[in-house]
CSV table of C-alpha atoms in Angstrom, one decimal:
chain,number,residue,atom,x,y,z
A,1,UNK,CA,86.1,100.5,108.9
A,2,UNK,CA,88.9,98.0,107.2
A,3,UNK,CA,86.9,95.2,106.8
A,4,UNK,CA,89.4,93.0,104.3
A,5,UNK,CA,92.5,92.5,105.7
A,6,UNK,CA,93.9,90.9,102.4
A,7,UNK,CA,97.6,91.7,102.3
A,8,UNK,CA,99.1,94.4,100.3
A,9,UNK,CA,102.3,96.8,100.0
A,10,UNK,CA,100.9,99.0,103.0
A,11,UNK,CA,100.9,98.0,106.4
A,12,UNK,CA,97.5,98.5,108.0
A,13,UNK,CA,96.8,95.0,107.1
A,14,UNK,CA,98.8,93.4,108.9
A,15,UNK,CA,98.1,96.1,111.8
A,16,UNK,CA,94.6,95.2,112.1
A,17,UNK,CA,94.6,91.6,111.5
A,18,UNK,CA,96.9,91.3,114.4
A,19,UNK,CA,95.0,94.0,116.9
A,20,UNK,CA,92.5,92.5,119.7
A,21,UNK,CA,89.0,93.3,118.6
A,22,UNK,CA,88.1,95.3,121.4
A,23,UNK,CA,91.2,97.9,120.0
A,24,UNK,CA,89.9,97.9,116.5
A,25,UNK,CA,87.6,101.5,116.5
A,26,UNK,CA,90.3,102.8,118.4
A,27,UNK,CA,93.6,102.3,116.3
A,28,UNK,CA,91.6,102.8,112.7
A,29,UNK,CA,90.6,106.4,114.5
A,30,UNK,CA,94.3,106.6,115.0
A,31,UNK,CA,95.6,105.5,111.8
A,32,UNK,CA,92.7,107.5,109.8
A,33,UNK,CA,93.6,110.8,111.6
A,34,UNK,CA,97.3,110.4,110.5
A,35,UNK,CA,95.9,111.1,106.8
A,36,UNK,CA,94.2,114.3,107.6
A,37,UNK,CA,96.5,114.8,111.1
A,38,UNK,CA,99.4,117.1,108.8
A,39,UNK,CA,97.8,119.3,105.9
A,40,UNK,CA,97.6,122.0,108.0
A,41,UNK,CA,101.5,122.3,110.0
A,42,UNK,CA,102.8,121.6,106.2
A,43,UNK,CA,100.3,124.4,105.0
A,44,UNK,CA,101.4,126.6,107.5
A,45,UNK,CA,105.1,125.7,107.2
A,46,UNK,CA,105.4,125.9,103.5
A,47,UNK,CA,103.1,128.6,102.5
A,48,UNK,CA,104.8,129.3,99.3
A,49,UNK,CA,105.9,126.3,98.1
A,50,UNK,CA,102.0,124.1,97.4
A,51,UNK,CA,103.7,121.5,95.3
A,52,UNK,CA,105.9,120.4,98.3
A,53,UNK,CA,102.9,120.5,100.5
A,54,UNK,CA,100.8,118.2,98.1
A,55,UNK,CA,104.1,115.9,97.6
A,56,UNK,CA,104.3,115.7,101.8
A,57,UNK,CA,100.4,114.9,101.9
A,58,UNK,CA,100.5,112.1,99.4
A,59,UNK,CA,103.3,110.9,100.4
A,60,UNK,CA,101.4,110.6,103.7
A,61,UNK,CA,97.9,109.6,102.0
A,62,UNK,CA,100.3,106.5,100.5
A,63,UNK,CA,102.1,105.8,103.7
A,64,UNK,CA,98.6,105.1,105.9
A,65,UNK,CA,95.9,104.3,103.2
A,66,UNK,CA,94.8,101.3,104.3
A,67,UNK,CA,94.7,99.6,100.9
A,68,UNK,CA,97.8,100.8,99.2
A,69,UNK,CA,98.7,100.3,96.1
A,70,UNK,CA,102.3,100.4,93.8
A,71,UNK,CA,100.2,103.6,91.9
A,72,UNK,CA,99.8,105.6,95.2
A,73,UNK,CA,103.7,105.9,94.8
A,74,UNK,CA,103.7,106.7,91.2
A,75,UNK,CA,102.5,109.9,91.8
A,76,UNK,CA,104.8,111.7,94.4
A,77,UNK,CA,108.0,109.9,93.0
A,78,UNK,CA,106.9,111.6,89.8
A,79,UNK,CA,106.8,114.5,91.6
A,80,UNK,CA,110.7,114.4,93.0
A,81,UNK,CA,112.5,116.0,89.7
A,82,UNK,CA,110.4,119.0,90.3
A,83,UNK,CA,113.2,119.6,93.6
A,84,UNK,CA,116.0,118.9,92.0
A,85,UNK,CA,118.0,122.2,92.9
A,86,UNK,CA,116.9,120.8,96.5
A,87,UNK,CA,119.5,117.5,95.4
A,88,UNK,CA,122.8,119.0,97.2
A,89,UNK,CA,120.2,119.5,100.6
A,90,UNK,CA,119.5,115.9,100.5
A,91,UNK,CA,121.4,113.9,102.9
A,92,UNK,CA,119.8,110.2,102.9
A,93,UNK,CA,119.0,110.3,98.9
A,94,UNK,CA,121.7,107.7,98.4
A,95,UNK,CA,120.3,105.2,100.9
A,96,UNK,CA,116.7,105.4,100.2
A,97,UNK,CA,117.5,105.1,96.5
A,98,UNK,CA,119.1,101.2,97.2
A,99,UNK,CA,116.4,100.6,100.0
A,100,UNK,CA,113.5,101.4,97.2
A,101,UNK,CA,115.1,99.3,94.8
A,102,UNK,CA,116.1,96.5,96.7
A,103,UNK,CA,112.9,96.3,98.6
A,104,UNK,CA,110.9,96.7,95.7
A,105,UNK,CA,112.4,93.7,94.0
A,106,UNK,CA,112.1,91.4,97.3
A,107,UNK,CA,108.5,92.3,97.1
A,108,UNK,CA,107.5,89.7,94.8
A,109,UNK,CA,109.7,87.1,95.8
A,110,UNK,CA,108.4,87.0,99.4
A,111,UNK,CA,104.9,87.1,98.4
A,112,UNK,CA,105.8,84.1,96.1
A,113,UNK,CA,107.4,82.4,98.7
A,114,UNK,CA,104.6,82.9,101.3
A,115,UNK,CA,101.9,82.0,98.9
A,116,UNK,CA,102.5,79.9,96.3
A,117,UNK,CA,106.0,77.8,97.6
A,118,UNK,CA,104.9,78.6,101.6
A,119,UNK,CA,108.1,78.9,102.9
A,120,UNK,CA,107.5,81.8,104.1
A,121,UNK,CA,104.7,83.5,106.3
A,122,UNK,CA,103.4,87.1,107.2
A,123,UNK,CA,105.9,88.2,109.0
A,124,UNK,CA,108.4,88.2,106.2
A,125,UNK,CA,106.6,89.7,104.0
A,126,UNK,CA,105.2,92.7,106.4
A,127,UNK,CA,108.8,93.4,107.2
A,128,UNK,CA,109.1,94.3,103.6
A,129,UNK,CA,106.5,97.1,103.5
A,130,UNK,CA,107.0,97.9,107.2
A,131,UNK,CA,110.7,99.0,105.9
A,132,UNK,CA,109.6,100.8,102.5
A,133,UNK,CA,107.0,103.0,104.7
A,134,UNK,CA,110.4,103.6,107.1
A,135,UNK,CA,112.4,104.4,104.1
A,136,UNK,CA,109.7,106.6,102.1
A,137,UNK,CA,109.5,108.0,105.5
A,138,UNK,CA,113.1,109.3,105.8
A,139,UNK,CA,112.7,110.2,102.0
A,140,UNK,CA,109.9,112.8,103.1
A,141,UNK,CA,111.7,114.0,106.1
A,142,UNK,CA,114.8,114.3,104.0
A,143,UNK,CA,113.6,116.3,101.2
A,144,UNK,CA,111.5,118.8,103.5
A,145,UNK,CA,114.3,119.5,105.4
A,146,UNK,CA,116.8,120.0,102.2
A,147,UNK,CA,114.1,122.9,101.6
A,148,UNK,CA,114.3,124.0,104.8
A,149,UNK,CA,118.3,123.9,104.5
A,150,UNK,CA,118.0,125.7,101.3
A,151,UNK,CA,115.7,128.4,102.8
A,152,UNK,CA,118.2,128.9,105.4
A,153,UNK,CA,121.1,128.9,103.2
A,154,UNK,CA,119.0,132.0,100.8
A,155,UNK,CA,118.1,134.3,103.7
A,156,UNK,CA,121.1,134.1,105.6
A,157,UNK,CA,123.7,133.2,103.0
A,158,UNK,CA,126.4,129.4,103.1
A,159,UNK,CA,129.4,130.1,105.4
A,160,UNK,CA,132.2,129.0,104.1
A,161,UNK,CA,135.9,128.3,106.0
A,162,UNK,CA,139.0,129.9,104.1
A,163,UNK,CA,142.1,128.2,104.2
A,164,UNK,CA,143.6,130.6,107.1
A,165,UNK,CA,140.2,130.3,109.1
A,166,UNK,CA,138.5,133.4,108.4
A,167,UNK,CA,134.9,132.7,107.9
A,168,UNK,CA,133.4,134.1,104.6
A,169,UNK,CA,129.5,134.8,103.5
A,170,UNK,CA,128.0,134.4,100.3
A,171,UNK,CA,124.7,135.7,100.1
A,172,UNK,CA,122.7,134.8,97.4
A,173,UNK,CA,120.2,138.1,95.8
């Protein structure tokens, strides 16, 4: 069970402060299974590739632990240089890179502002880590299908236009 509800950068808190009682077995089922829900379709997706599948499952693990912390994230965005060759693949990179930063530095201010100045409330502040799970989210997504891309792109080669419209193949052995 969650039995402190004390606020913090993940967002079962607020999920299960809000929930009627009745619902509360129910939804922390839900939510637990989520942690354990994907290590097998990643396993059997990316069988040769274990380091993506244990990036994907933290990633995961730090996205639904119910009391997350800053540290959880440490880890797997530690873990991000190791796909680097994936970088061309990556098609959101740009916008979860300002999302991170900017919602990691509103962090503090809203939690100031609700606590200590209360000008704000709950809601503020859970809108916050509601939008970092959404964007390490879409970082997840992104980077496993950049390896996917890149698989592609290795077993069947990039198909490039020429100038005159003649499709060309490069396969790379």
């Amino acid at each position: 069970m969650v039995p402190d509800y004390t606020p913090n950068i993940g967002a079962a808190w607020y999920f299960f402060s809000e929930m009627f009682t009745h619902f509360t077995v129910l939804f922390l089922s839900v939510y637990q299974l989520n942690l354990i829900l994907y290590a097998v379709p990643l396993s059997l997706k990316f069988p040769d590739d274990p380091p993506l599948v244990i990036f994907s499952l933290l990633m995961v693990l730090a996205m639904f632990k119910p009391y997350t912390s800053v540290g959880d994230y440490a880890v797997p965005f530690a873990m991000l240089p190791i796909w680097s060759h994936l970088a061309r693949y990556l098609q959101q990179s740009y916008i979860v890179a300002i999302a991170t930063v900017v919602l990691t530095l509103l962090w503090p201010v809203l939690w100031y502002l609700w606590t200590h100045c209360l000008n704000a409330n709950s809601n503020f502040y859970f809108a916050i880590t509601l939008a970092f799970v959404l964007f390490q989210s879409f970082l997840l997504s992104d980077v496993l299908f950049a390896k996917m891309r890149r698989d592609y792109a290795l077993t069947n080669g990039i198909v490039h236009k020429k100038v005159d419209g003649v499709d060309t193949v490069v396969t790379l052995n």
